[in-house]
């Protein structure tokens, strides 16, 4: 009898998603360097040559994981934050979608935020995704300002957007480590921190240090 494992024939797109699911799981658990294509293939229930044939080297597979998880995250945010909503509702829905993604895809968040951050060339891929997220947040704030008949300097808008994204990422990392935490309650906490500051900024309220 043949000892070669038999694999059920599936459409290529379905098979690729199985491979990516397995790869995200393994990369999140072990990190890029300690992960092996053998383990990924075993988790996916396929042969290692098939992984190489479909998605390339381990580096190419990791980049494919980054792209898929990053795209999922951005689509969740964009789909929730419709441009015709009031600024606070739009930000709230975006935060709720973001934390909902992290809560539902903790392994994906670990690959995006923890594994890719310190590894070249993956850090560059992550930086590009982060820039897109900052642009989305800056666009939300700019839209809200214009609706109020106000504008602020582009550098101030960019700084606020980076601050909001950075704080949100840190809280998302906390959420990923606390499976008992509710993503929607976490989004509410972040909204209270973010909007009380951003809301005052939109109305022209700023803090300045006292003179020495």
Phi, psi and omega in degrees: 000147180286141177262002179286124182296143178264133181245133178295133180286124180231158174303147184305316183298320179293316180298319179297319179295323175299316179297316180294320177302313180294319182295317179300317179299313183290315180298321181293328183278322189248343187086166186296309188292322184278348180282147179237150177294332177297314181293320178298316179297318180296316179296326180280347181074033181225178179274152178299318177303329179291324177299313179297320183293324183274317191234002173086206183289174178298321178297316179293324177295318179296317178297321177298322176296315178302313182297317182293313182292321178295320179294318177302315182296312181294323179294322178297317181291312182296324180289336183269328188259076180295140186292343182270002180277157172301154187302316182292321179293320180296315179295317180300314181292324176296317179295318180297319178294319181297308181291330174297320176298313182298317180296325182274340185227060183298323177295318178298319178295320179299319178293316182294310192267326186260313186283322185279336191302316186258011184245122173272142005271010186292330179299327177292321176298316180295320180298322178296317178296321181294322177299320177297320180294318177299319179298322178296314181294316178299321178296320177299313181294318180297318178299317180295319179297315181295327176295333177271001181075025183231161174220152171232165181301144182302323181294323178293320178297316180296318181297316179298317180297317178297321180296317180294317180295317180298315179295320180294319178298318181296318179291325176296322178296322175297314180301320181299332180270356183234081183299341178281346183284144180272120180303322181290321176294323177297319177298322179296318178298316180295322180298319179297319178292313187287311189286327178299326176279310182294324180297320178292322178300318180298334179262013173085011180273122178228155176259140176227143180293148177291151179295140178291000000 
